[in-house]
Amino acid sequence: MSISIQAVRKAYVARGAERLALDRVDLEIAAGEFVAFVGPSGCGKSTLMNMIAGILPVTEGVIVHEGRPVRGINQHVGYMTQADAVLPWRTVRQNVELPLRFHGVPRRDRAARAEAMLDQVGLAGFGGSFPAELSGGMRKRVALAQLLAYGPETLLMDEPFGALDAQLKLLMQEQLLRIWTARRQTVVFVTHDLAEAITLAQRVVVFSGRPGRIKQIEDVALPTDRDPFRARFLPEFERAYTRLWEALAPEIRRGEAA
Amino acid sequence: MSGLAQAAGALGAEVRSPAVVALEAAGRSHRRRVLLLRVLVGVGFLALWYGASGRWIDTLLISSPDLVAARLWRWTLDGTLWNNLSITLLATVLGFGIGCTSGFVLGLLFGRFTTLAEVFDPYITAIYSIPKIALAPLFIIWFGIGIESKVAVSAAIVFFVIFLNTYSGVREVNPLYVHTTRIMGGGEGAVLRHVIVPSAAAWVITGLKVSVPYALVGTVIGEFMSANRGIGYLISQATGLFNTTSVYAGILVLALVGAVINTGLKYLEAWVLRWRGAA
């Protein structure tokens, strides 16, 4: 088991009152599994991911990652968000090399590995550019190259392609799936896009509105070596979409009415 | 994938179409025009000064550009200029250096340890609102009329500017950068070095630019009050003797020094913040 979430609750204190963000969440994620979290905004799916990353503490319960309870920043995961986290004052190459440096990779090997990773995400020749000189999609690929360079076994991704246009999103999804098929990391992918969740994940977890609870878990019957461009025209995709939408729609309506 | 790589290659390629060439030519001719007008403004001012002196306004009050130039030339030859300028520059550089270093270190410390900042906040605000010039006489009592008191005045002024800018810069660091750097395996030292300091650099540079003239002002004020060397001393001596030519010569030297330092800082800023230049 890669990630084990046991009876986790998360409460925030705001304006003198305690507000429950997540209520009693139990979930087991196997090593090498690709899981997507979907739910209405404010359901706590990103909060749960940030608790796996150790950025936020749990209020109650335990999260065990690779056999270790998560306490404080979890340095055994890779983390990618919708907002750009590549450091703007470092060149593309320096950004990709940074985690390698932290992991004690010697200088010569760092450069070679960074080049190889940039090549893999189609950014060969851009190593000397600063992030501000690249497009949003290219910056995403820098972040991806950075994640892959130091090879964490678990990837936590919070709407990583949320800010991209639809076509670019498909290209990034294809790239991510290809990488995952080759390396088989455990992936937790948070998204509000149901189609994206089904396209990518083996299992989709639907959260209810605030306070977030797991409402439904759907296994996606698509083959693991699926093609994101064609997956959406398969009957399995349609079936999964219908069932997930039935679970999700009332939650979204409830959120809008409140 | 090859499609993506190709698109990326095309983006990075050098394209010099006629439109690009025309735009660059227009930019060059605009810069030339600006330079020419600048020179004309300067020459025009000098001509007006020269013409007004002794004709419309008493030469005793405004001296004259040729007299000032001659005075500067004489100072250069007899060593007066370097003898006084060197001490002013030394005091400015020392005050600037001491103020910057202490302000930067304390700004980082306070930015990282917020409780410390909360405790000291009212005191810092109180000390900050004192005009530092008012401390100059005190510094002269403490450190004497030598260079030390001038260094102290400039350092006191520079310290606060750099301290407050560094502190704000550290507070403004995007927490996402801190989190991701730590998740990637970076420790506290790595976060400080790769995230906090570069992120605060923009603020610190702004502080540096603002405080350079202040450092010079601090030194010169110290020299006005009590000294036996320095450009400030030279000016205050000349004022006492109604020697306006020397006063203007001294002021001109200070203006030139300030301009040179500011130009240097502009280049430093462009280099440190080169990552900001969006395509």
Coordinates of C-alpha atoms in Angstrom, one line a residue:
Chain A
M1 CA 0.0 0.0 0.0
S2 CA 1.4 3.4 -1.0
I3 CA -0.9 5.8 0.8
S4 CA -3.3 4.9 3.6
I5 CA -5.7 7.5 4.8
Q6 CA -7.3 6.5 8.1
A7 CA -10.3 8.3 9.6
V8 CA -8.9 11.7 8.7
R9 CA -10.8 14.8 9.7
K10 CA -9.7 18.4 9.0
A11 CA -11.2 21.4 10.7
Y12 CA -10.3 25.0 10.3
V13 CA -10.9 27.7 12.9
A14 CA -12.2 30.8 11.1
R15 CA -13.8 33.9 12.8
G16 CA -14.1 32.2 16.1
A17 CA -15.9 29.1 14.8
E18 CA -14.7 25.7 13.8
R19 CA -15.5 24.6 10.3
L20 CA -15.2 21.1 9.2
A21 CA -13.5 20.8 5.8
L22 CA -13.1 17.0 5.7
D23 CA -15.0 14.4 7.7
R24 CA -13.9 10.9 8.4
V25 CA -12.1 10.0 5.2
D26 CA -10.8 6.5 4.7
L27 CA -9.0 5.5 1.6
E28 CA -6.3 3.1 0.5
I29 CA -4.2 3.8 -2.5
A30 CA -2.1 1.0 -3.9
A31 CA 1.5 1.4 -5.1
G32 CA 1.5 2.3 -8.8
E33 CA -2.1 3.2 -8.9
F34 CA -3.5 6.3 -10.6
V35 CA -6.3 7.8 -8.5
A36 CA -8.3 11.0 -9.3
F37 CA -10.1 13.1 -6.7
V38 CA -13.2 15.0 -8.0
G39 CA -15.8 17.0 -6.2
P40 CA -17.4 20.4 -6.0
S41 CA -15.2 23.3 -5.1
G42 CA -14.5 23.6 -1.4
C43 CA -15.0 19.8 -0.8
G44 CA -11.5 19.4 0.6
K45 CA -10.0 17.4 -2.2
S46 CA -7.0 19.7 -2.4
T47 CA -6.8 19.9 1.4
L48 CA -6.5 16.1 1.5
M49 CA -3.7 16.2 -1.1
N50 CA -1.9 18.9 0.8
M51 CA -2.2 16.7 4.0
I52 CA -0.6 13.8 2.1
A53 CA 2.2 16.3 1.1
G54 CA 2.5 17.3 4.7
I55 CA 1.9 21.0 4.0
L56 CA -1.2 20.9 6.2
P57 CA -1.6 18.9 9.4
V58 CA -4.5 16.5 9.9
T59 CA -6.9 17.4 12.7
E60 CA -7.7 13.8 13.5
G61 CA -6.7 10.5 12.0
V62 CA -3.5 9.3 10.3
I63 CA -2.1 9.4 6.8
V64 CA 0.5 6.7 6.2
H65 CA 2.7 7.1 3.2
E66 CA 5.1 4.2 2.2
G67 CA 4.9 2.9 5.7
R68 CA 5.7 6.2 7.4
P69 CA 3.0 8.4 9.1
V70 CA 3.1 11.8 7.5
R71 CA 4.3 14.5 10.0
G72 CA 5.5 17.7 8.5
I73 CA 6.7 18.2 5.0
N74 CA 6.7 14.8 3.1
Q75 CA 9.9 14.6 1.1
H76 CA 9.0 11.3 -0.5
V77 CA 6.5 12.7 -3.0
G78 CA 6.5 14.9 -6.1
Y79 CA 4.2 17.8 -5.9
M80 CA 2.7 19.8 -8.8
T81 CA -0.1 22.5 -8.6
Q82 CA -2.1 24.6 -11.0
A83 CA 0.0 27.7 -10.0
D84 CA 3.5 27.7 -11.4
A85 CA 6.0 26.6 -8.8
V86 CA 9.1 26.7 -10.9
L87 CA 11.4 29.3 -9.5
P88 CA 11.3 32.4 -11.8
W89 CA 14.9 33.4 -11.0
R90 CA 16.4 30.1 -12.0
T91 CA 16.8 29.1 -15.6
V92 CA 14.9 26.0 -16.8
R93 CA 18.0 23.8 -16.4
Q94 CA 18.8 25.2 -12.9
N95 CA 15.2 24.5 -11.9
V96 CA 15.3 20.9 -13.1
E97 CA 18.7 20.4 -11.4
L98 CA 17.6 21.8 -8.1
P99 CA 16.0 18.6 -6.6
L100 CA 18.9 16.6 -7.9
R101 CA 21.3 18.8 -6.0
F102 CA 19.2 18.3 -2.8
H103 CA 19.4 14.5 -3.4
G104 CA 23.2 14.6 -3.6
V105 CA 23.6 13.9 -7.3
P106 CA 27.1 15.0 -8.4
R107 CA 27.3 18.2 -10.6
R108 CA 28.2 16.4 -13.8
D109 CA 25.4 13.9 -13.6
R110 CA 22.9 16.6 -12.8
A111 CA 23.5 18.4 -16.1
A112 CA 23.2 15.2 -18.1
R113 CA 20.0 14.1 -16.3
A114 CA 18.4 17.5 -16.6
E115 CA 19.1 17.6 -20.3
A116 CA 17.6 14.1 -20.7
M117 CA 14.5 15.1 -18.8
L118 CA 14.0 18.3 -20.8
D119 CA 14.4 16.3 -24.0
Q120 CA 11.7 13.8 -22.8
V121 CA 9.2 16.7 -22.3
G122 CA 10.1 18.3 -25.6
L123 CA 12.1 21.2 -24.1
A124 CA 15.5 20.4 -25.5
G125 CA 17.4 23.6 -26.2
F126 CA 15.4 25.6 -23.6
G127 CA 17.6 24.9 -20.7
G128 CA 19.1 28.4 -20.6
S129 CA 15.7 30.2 -20.7
F130 CA 14.1 31.8 -17.7
P131 CA 10.5 30.7 -17.0
A132 CA 9.2 34.1 -17.8
E133 CA 10.4 33.6 -21.4
L134 CA 8.3 30.4 -21.8
S135 CA 4.6 29.9 -22.4
G136 CA 2.3 28.5 -19.7
G137 CA 2.3 25.0 -21.3
M138 CA 6.1 25.0 -21.5
R139 CA 6.4 26.0 -17.8
K140 CA 4.1 23.0 -17.0
R141 CA 6.5 20.8 -18.8
V142 CA 9.4 22.3 -16.9
A143 CA 7.6 21.3 -13.7
L144 CA 7.0 17.8 -15.1
A145 CA 10.7 17.4 -16.0
Q146 CA 11.7 18.6 -12.5
L147 CA 9.3 16.0 -11.0
L148 CA 10.7 13.2 -13.2
A149 CA 14.3 14.1 -12.7
Y150 CA 14.5 13.0 -9.1
G151 CA 12.0 10.2 -9.5
P152 CA 9.7 10.3 -6.6
E153 CA 7.5 7.1 -6.3
T154 CA 4.4 9.1 -5.6
L155 CA 3.2 12.1 -7.6
L156 CA 0.6 14.5 -6.0
M157 CA -0.9 16.7 -8.7
D158 CA -3.5 19.4 -7.9
E159 CA -5.2 20.5 -11.1
P160 CA -1.8 20.7 -12.8
F161 CA -3.3 21.4 -16.2
G162 CA -6.2 23.5 -15.0
A163 CA -4.9 26.8 -16.5
L164 CA -4.2 25.3 -20.0
D165 CA -6.4 25.4 -23.0
A166 CA -8.3 22.3 -24.0
Q167 CA -5.9 21.2 -26.7
L168 CA -2.8 21.7 -24.7
K169 CA -4.4 19.9 -21.8
L170 CA -4.9 16.8 -24.0
L171 CA -1.2 16.9 -25.0
M172 CA -0.1 17.2 -21.4
Q173 CA -2.5 14.3 -20.4
E174 CA -1.0 12.1 -23.1
Q175 CA 2.5 13.0 -21.9
L176 CA 1.7 12.2 -18.3
L177 CA 0.0 8.9 -19.2
R178 CA 3.0 7.9 -21.2
I179 CA 5.4 8.6 -18.3
W180 CA 3.1 6.9 -15.9
T181 CA 2.9 3.8 -18.1
A182 CA 6.7 3.6 -18.3
R183 CA 7.5 4.4 -14.6
R184 CA 4.3 3.3 -12.7
Q185 CA 4.4 5.9 -9.9
T186 CA 1.5 6.2 -7.6
V187 CA -0.4 9.2 -8.7
V188 CA -3.0 11.3 -6.9
F189 CA -4.6 13.7 -9.3
V190 CA -7.0 16.3 -8.1
T191 CA -9.3 17.9 -10.7
H192 CA -12.7 19.4 -11.2
D193 CA -12.9 18.1 -14.7
L194 CA -14.7 14.7 -14.7
A195 CA -13.6 13.9 -18.3
E196 CA -10.0 14.5 -17.3
A197 CA -10.4 12.2 -14.2
I198 CA -11.8 9.4 -16.3
T199 CA -9.3 9.9 -19.1
L200 CA -6.3 9.5 -16.7
A201 CA -7.2 7.5 -13.6
Q202 CA -7.8 3.9 -12.9
R203 CA -10.0 4.9 -10.0
V204 CA -12.0 8.1 -9.5
V205 CA -13.0 9.2 -6.0
V206 CA -16.0 11.5 -5.7
F207 CA -16.2 13.8 -2.7
S208 CA -19.4 15.3 -1.4
G209 CA -19.7 19.0 -0.8
R210 CA -18.5 20.6 2.5
P211 CA -17.7 19.0 4.8
G212 CA -16.0 16.6 2.3
R213 CA -16.7 12.9 2.6
I214 CA -16.0 10.2 0.1
K215 CA -19.3 9.7 -1.7
Q216 CA -18.5 7.2 -4.3
I217 CA -15.5 5.3 -5.8
E218 CA -15.6 4.3 -9.4
D219 CA -13.2 1.9 -11.1
V220 CA -12.5 3.0 -14.7
A221 CA -12.7 0.1 -17.0
L222 CA -10.5 1.6 -19.7
P223 CA -7.2 -0.1 -20.5
T224 CA -4.2 1.3 -18.8
D225 CA -2.4 2.0 -22.0
R226 CA -5.3 4.2 -23.2
D227 CA -5.0 7.0 -25.6
P228 CA -6.4 10.2 -24.1
F229 CA -7.5 11.5 -27.6
R230 CA -9.7 8.5 -28.2
A231 CA -10.7 7.3 -24.7
R232 CA -13.6 9.7 -24.6
F233 CA -15.3 7.9 -27.5
L234 CA -15.3 4.5 -25.9
P235 CA -18.5 3.1 -24.3
E236 CA -16.6 2.4 -21.0
F237 CA -15.8 6.1 -20.8
E238 CA -19.5 7.0 -21.3
R239 CA -20.6 4.5 -18.7
A240 CA -18.2 5.8 -16.1
Y241 CA -19.0 9.4 -17.0
T242 CA -22.8 8.8 -16.5
R243 CA -22.4 7.1 -13.2
L244 CA -19.9 9.7 -11.8
W245 CA -22.0 12.6 -13.0
E246 CA -25.0 11.1 -11.2
A247 CA -23.0 11.1 -8.0
L248 CA -21.4 14.5 -8.5
A249 CA -24.3 16.5 -9.9
P250 CA -26.4 16.7 -6.7
E251 CA -23.3 17.8 -4.7
I252 CA -22.6 20.6 -7.2
R253 CA -26.3 21.7 -7.1
R254 CA -26.3 21.6 -3.3
G255 CA -23.2 23.8 -3.3
E256 CA -24.8 26.3 -5.7
A257 CA -28.0 26.5 -3.7
A258 CA -26.3 27.1 -0.4
Chain B
M1 CA 6.0 14.6 -29.2
S2 CA 8.1 15.4 -32.2
G3 CA 5.4 18.0 -33.1
L4 CA 5.8 19.7 -29.7
A5 CA 9.5 19.7 -30.0
Q6 CA 9.4 21.2 -33.4
A7 CA 6.9 23.9 -32.3
A8 CA 9.3 24.7 -29.4
G9 CA 12.2 24.9 -31.8
A10 CA 10.4 27.3 -34.0
L11 CA 9.6 29.5 -31.0
G12 CA 13.2 29.8 -30.0
A13 CA 14.5 30.4 -33.5
E14 CA 15.9 33.8 -34.5
V15 CA 13.4 35.5 -36.8
R16 CA 14.5 38.8 -38.5
S17 CA 11.8 39.8 -40.8
P18 CA 11.6 43.3 -42.5
A19 CA 9.2 44.3 -39.8
V20 CA 11.7 43.5 -37.0
V21 CA 14.5 45.3 -38.9
A22 CA 12.3 48.4 -39.3
L23 CA 11.3 48.4 -35.6
E24 CA 14.9 48.1 -34.5
A25 CA 15.9 51.0 -36.8
A26 CA 13.1 53.2 -35.4
G27 CA 14.3 52.4 -31.9
R28 CA 17.8 53.4 -32.8
S29 CA 16.9 56.7 -34.3
H30 CA 14.6 57.5 -31.4
R31 CA 17.5 56.9 -29.0
R32 CA 19.8 59.1 -31.1
R33 CA 17.3 61.9 -31.0
V34 CA 16.9 61.6 -27.2
L35 CA 20.7 61.7 -26.8
L36 CA 21.0 64.8 -29.0
L37 CA 18.2 66.6 -27.1
R38 CA 19.9 65.8 -23.8
V39 CA 23.1 67.3 -24.9
L40 CA 21.3 70.4 -26.2
V41 CA 19.5 70.9 -22.8
G42 CA 22.8 70.6 -21.0
V43 CA 24.6 73.0 -23.3
G44 CA 21.7 75.4 -23.2
F45 CA 21.7 75.5 -19.4
L46 CA 25.4 76.2 -19.3
A47 CA 25.0 79.0 -21.9
L48 CA 22.1 80.5 -19.9
W49 CA 24.2 80.4 -16.7
Y50 CA 27.2 81.9 -18.4
G51 CA 25.1 84.6 -19.9
A52 CA 23.2 85.5 -16.8
S53 CA 26.2 85.6 -14.5
G54 CA 27.4 89.2 -14.0
R55 CA 24.8 90.5 -16.5
W56 CA 21.4 89.8 -14.8
I57 CA 22.5 88.2 -11.5
D58 CA 25.6 89.1 -9.4
T59 CA 28.5 86.7 -10.0
L60 CA 28.9 86.5 -6.2
L61 CA 25.6 84.7 -6.0
I62 CA 25.7 82.3 -8.9
S63 CA 29.4 82.2 -9.9
S64 CA 29.8 81.2 -13.5
P65 CA 30.4 77.9 -15.3
D66 CA 33.9 78.9 -16.5
L67 CA 34.9 79.9 -13.0
V68 CA 33.6 76.6 -11.6
A69 CA 35.4 74.6 -14.3
A70 CA 38.6 76.5 -13.6
R71 CA 38.2 75.8 -9.8
L72 CA 37.6 72.1 -10.4
W73 CA 40.7 72.0 -12.6
R74 CA 42.8 73.7 -10.0
W75 CA 41.5 71.3 -7.3
T76 CA 42.3 68.4 -9.5
L77 CA 45.9 69.6 -10.0
D78 CA 46.7 70.6 -6.5
G79 CA 45.2 67.5 -5.0
T80 CA 42.4 69.2 -3.1
L81 CA 39.8 67.3 -5.0
W82 CA 41.1 63.8 -4.3
N83 CA 42.1 64.6 -0.8
N84 CA 38.6 65.6 0.1
L85 CA 36.7 63.3 -2.3
S86 CA 38.5 60.2 -1.1
I87 CA 37.4 60.7 2.5
T88 CA 33.8 61.4 1.5
L89 CA 33.7 58.3 -0.7
L90 CA 35.3 56.1 1.9
A91 CA 32.8 57.2 4.5
T92 CA 29.9 56.7 2.1
V93 CA 31.0 53.3 1.0
L94 CA 31.7 52.2 4.6
G95 CA 28.4 53.5 5.9
F96 CA 26.6 52.0 3.0
G97 CA 28.3 48.7 3.5
I98 CA 27.7 48.5 7.2
G99 CA 24.1 49.7 6.9
C100 CA 23.3 47.3 4.1
T101 CA 24.8 44.2 5.7
S102 CA 23.2 44.8 9.1
G103 CA 19.9 45.8 7.6
F104 CA 19.8 42.7 5.3
V105 CA 20.8 40.2 8.0
L106 CA 18.3 41.7 10.5
G107 CA 15.6 41.9 7.8
L108 CA 16.0 38.2 7.0
L109 CA 15.9 37.3 10.7
F110 CA 12.8 39.3 11.4
G111 CA 11.1 38.1 8.3
R112 CA 11.7 34.5 9.3
F113 CA 10.9 34.8 13.0
T114 CA 7.6 36.7 13.1
T115 CA 7.3 36.7 16.8
L116 CA 10.6 38.7 17.0
A117 CA 9.2 41.2 14.5
E118 CA 6.0 41.5 16.5
V119 CA 7.8 42.2 19.7
F120 CA 10.1 44.8 18.2
D121 CA 7.6 46.4 15.9
P122 CA 6.6 49.5 17.9
Y123 CA 10.3 50.3 18.8
I124 CA 11.4 50.0 15.2
T125 CA 8.6 52.2 14.0
A126 CA 9.5 54.8 16.7
I127 CA 13.2 54.8 15.8
Y128 CA 12.4 54.8 12.1
S129 CA 10.4 58.0 12.4
I130 CA 13.3 59.9 13.9
P131 CA 15.0 61.9 11.2
K132 CA 18.4 60.2 11.3
I133 CA 20.0 63.6 10.6
A134 CA 19.0 64.5 14.2
L135 CA 21.4 61.8 15.4
A136 CA 24.4 63.3 13.7
P137 CA 25.4 65.6 16.6
L138 CA 25.1 62.6 18.9
F139 CA 27.3 60.5 16.7
I140 CA 29.9 63.3 16.6
I141 CA 30.0 63.3 20.4
W142 CA 30.3 59.5 20.4
F143 CA 32.7 59.0 17.6
G144 CA 34.6 62.3 17.3
I145 CA 35.0 64.5 14.3
G146 CA 36.9 61.9 12.2
I147 CA 35.5 59.6 9.6
E148 CA 33.7 57.3 12.2
S149 CA 30.9 59.8 12.9
K150 CA 30.1 60.2 9.2
V151 CA 30.1 56.4 8.7
A152 CA 27.7 56.2 11.6
V153 CA 25.3 58.7 10.1
S154 CA 25.2 57.1 6.7
A155 CA 25.0 53.6 8.2
A156 CA 22.0 54.6 10.4
I157 CA 20.1 56.0 7.4
V158 CA 20.9 53.1 5.0
F159 CA 20.2 50.5 7.7
F160 CA 16.5 51.3 8.0
V161 CA 15.9 51.5 4.3
I162 CA 17.5 48.1 3.7
F163 CA 16.1 46.5 6.8
L164 CA 12.5 47.4 6.0
N165 CA 12.8 46.4 2.4
T166 CA 14.4 43.1 3.2
Y167 CA 11.8 42.4 5.8
S168 CA 8.9 43.2 3.4
G169 CA 10.6 41.1 0.7
V170 CA 10.9 38.1 3.0
R171 CA 7.2 38.4 4.1
E172 CA 6.2 38.6 0.4
V173 CA 7.8 35.2 -0.6
N174 CA 5.3 33.0 -2.3
P175 CA 4.6 30.1 0.2
L176 CA 4.1 27.7 -2.8
Y177 CA 7.8 28.1 -3.7
V178 CA 8.8 27.3 -0.1
H179 CA 6.6 24.2 0.1
T180 CA 7.7 22.8 -3.3
T181 CA 11.3 23.4 -2.5
R182 CA 11.0 21.6 0.8
I183 CA 9.0 18.7 -0.8
M184 CA 11.8 18.3 -3.4
G185 CA 14.2 17.7 -0.6
G186 CA 15.5 21.2 0.3
G187 CA 16.3 22.0 4.0
E188 CA 15.9 25.3 5.8
G189 CA 19.3 26.5 4.4
A190 CA 18.3 25.6 0.8
V191 CA 15.0 27.4 1.2
L192 CA 16.8 30.5 2.4
R193 CA 19.4 30.4 -0.3
H194 CA 17.3 29.4 -3.3
V195 CA 13.9 30.9 -2.5
I196 CA 13.9 33.6 0.2
V197 CA 17.0 35.6 -0.8
P198 CA 16.4 35.6 -4.5
S199 CA 12.7 36.4 -4.0
A200 CA 13.6 39.3 -1.7
A201 CA 16.3 40.5 -4.1
A202 CA 13.9 42.8 -6.0
W203 CA 12.9 44.6 -2.7
V204 CA 16.5 44.8 -1.6
I205 CA 17.7 46.2 -4.9
T206 CA 15.0 48.9 -4.6
G207 CA 16.2 49.6 -1.1
L208 CA 19.8 49.9 -2.4
K209 CA 18.8 52.3 -5.1
V210 CA 16.9 54.5 -2.6
S211 CA 19.6 54.4 0.0
V212 CA 22.7 55.3 -2.1
P213 CA 21.9 59.0 -2.3
Y214 CA 21.0 58.8 1.4
A215 CA 24.4 57.4 2.3
L216 CA 26.0 60.3 0.5
V217 CA 23.7 62.8 2.2
G218 CA 24.5 61.3 5.6
T219 CA 28.2 61.6 5.1
V220 CA 28.0 65.2 3.7
I221 CA 25.7 66.3 6.6
G222 CA 28.2 64.9 9.0
E223 CA 31.0 66.8 7.3
F224 CA 29.0 70.0 7.4
M225 CA 28.6 69.8 11.1
S226 CA 32.2 69.0 12.0
A227 CA 35.1 67.8 10.0
N228 CA 38.5 68.7 8.7
R229 CA 38.3 66.9 5.4
G230 CA 35.7 65.9 2.8
I231 CA 33.6 67.5 0.1
G232 CA 31.0 68.5 2.7
Y233 CA 33.7 70.2 4.7
L234 CA 34.9 71.9 1.5
I235 CA 31.4 73.3 0.8
S236 CA 30.8 74.5 4.3
Q237 CA 34.2 76.2 4.4
A238 CA 33.5 77.9 1.1
T239 CA 30.0 79.0 2.3
G240 CA 31.6 80.7 5.3
L241 CA 33.8 82.7 3.0
F242 CA 31.1 83.5 0.5
N243 CA 33.1 81.6 -2.1
T244 CA 30.2 80.5 -4.3
T245 CA 32.5 79.2 -7.0
S246 CA 33.9 76.6 -4.6
V247 CA 30.4 75.8 -3.3
Y248 CA 29.2 75.1 -6.9
A249 CA 32.3 73.1 -7.6
G250 CA 31.7 70.9 -4.5
I251 CA 28.0 70.4 -5.3
L252 CA 28.9 69.5 -8.9
V253 CA 31.3 66.8 -7.6
L254 CA 28.6 65.4 -5.3
A255 CA 26.1 65.3 -8.2
L256 CA 28.6 63.5 -10.4
V257 CA 29.4 60.9 -7.7
G258 CA 25.7 60.3 -7.1
A259 CA 25.0 59.9 -10.8
V260 CA 27.9 57.4 -11.3
I261 CA 26.8 55.3 -8.3
N262 CA 23.2 55.3 -9.5
T263 CA 24.2 54.2 -13.0
G264 CA 26.2 51.4 -11.6
L265 CA 23.2 50.3 -9.5
K266 CA 21.0 50.4 -12.5
Y267 CA 23.2 47.9 -14.3
L268 CA 23.4 45.7 -11.1
E269 CA 19.6 45.7 -10.9
A270 CA 19.2 44.7 -14.6
W271 CA 21.6 41.8 -14.0
V272 CA 20.2 40.5 -10.7
L273 CA 16.6 40.8 -11.9
R274 CA 17.4 39.6 -15.5
W275 CA 14.9 36.7 -14.9
R276 CA 12.1 39.1 -14.9
G277 CA 12.5 40.1 -18.5
A278 CA 9.5 38.4 -20.1
A279 CA 9.7 37.4 -23.7

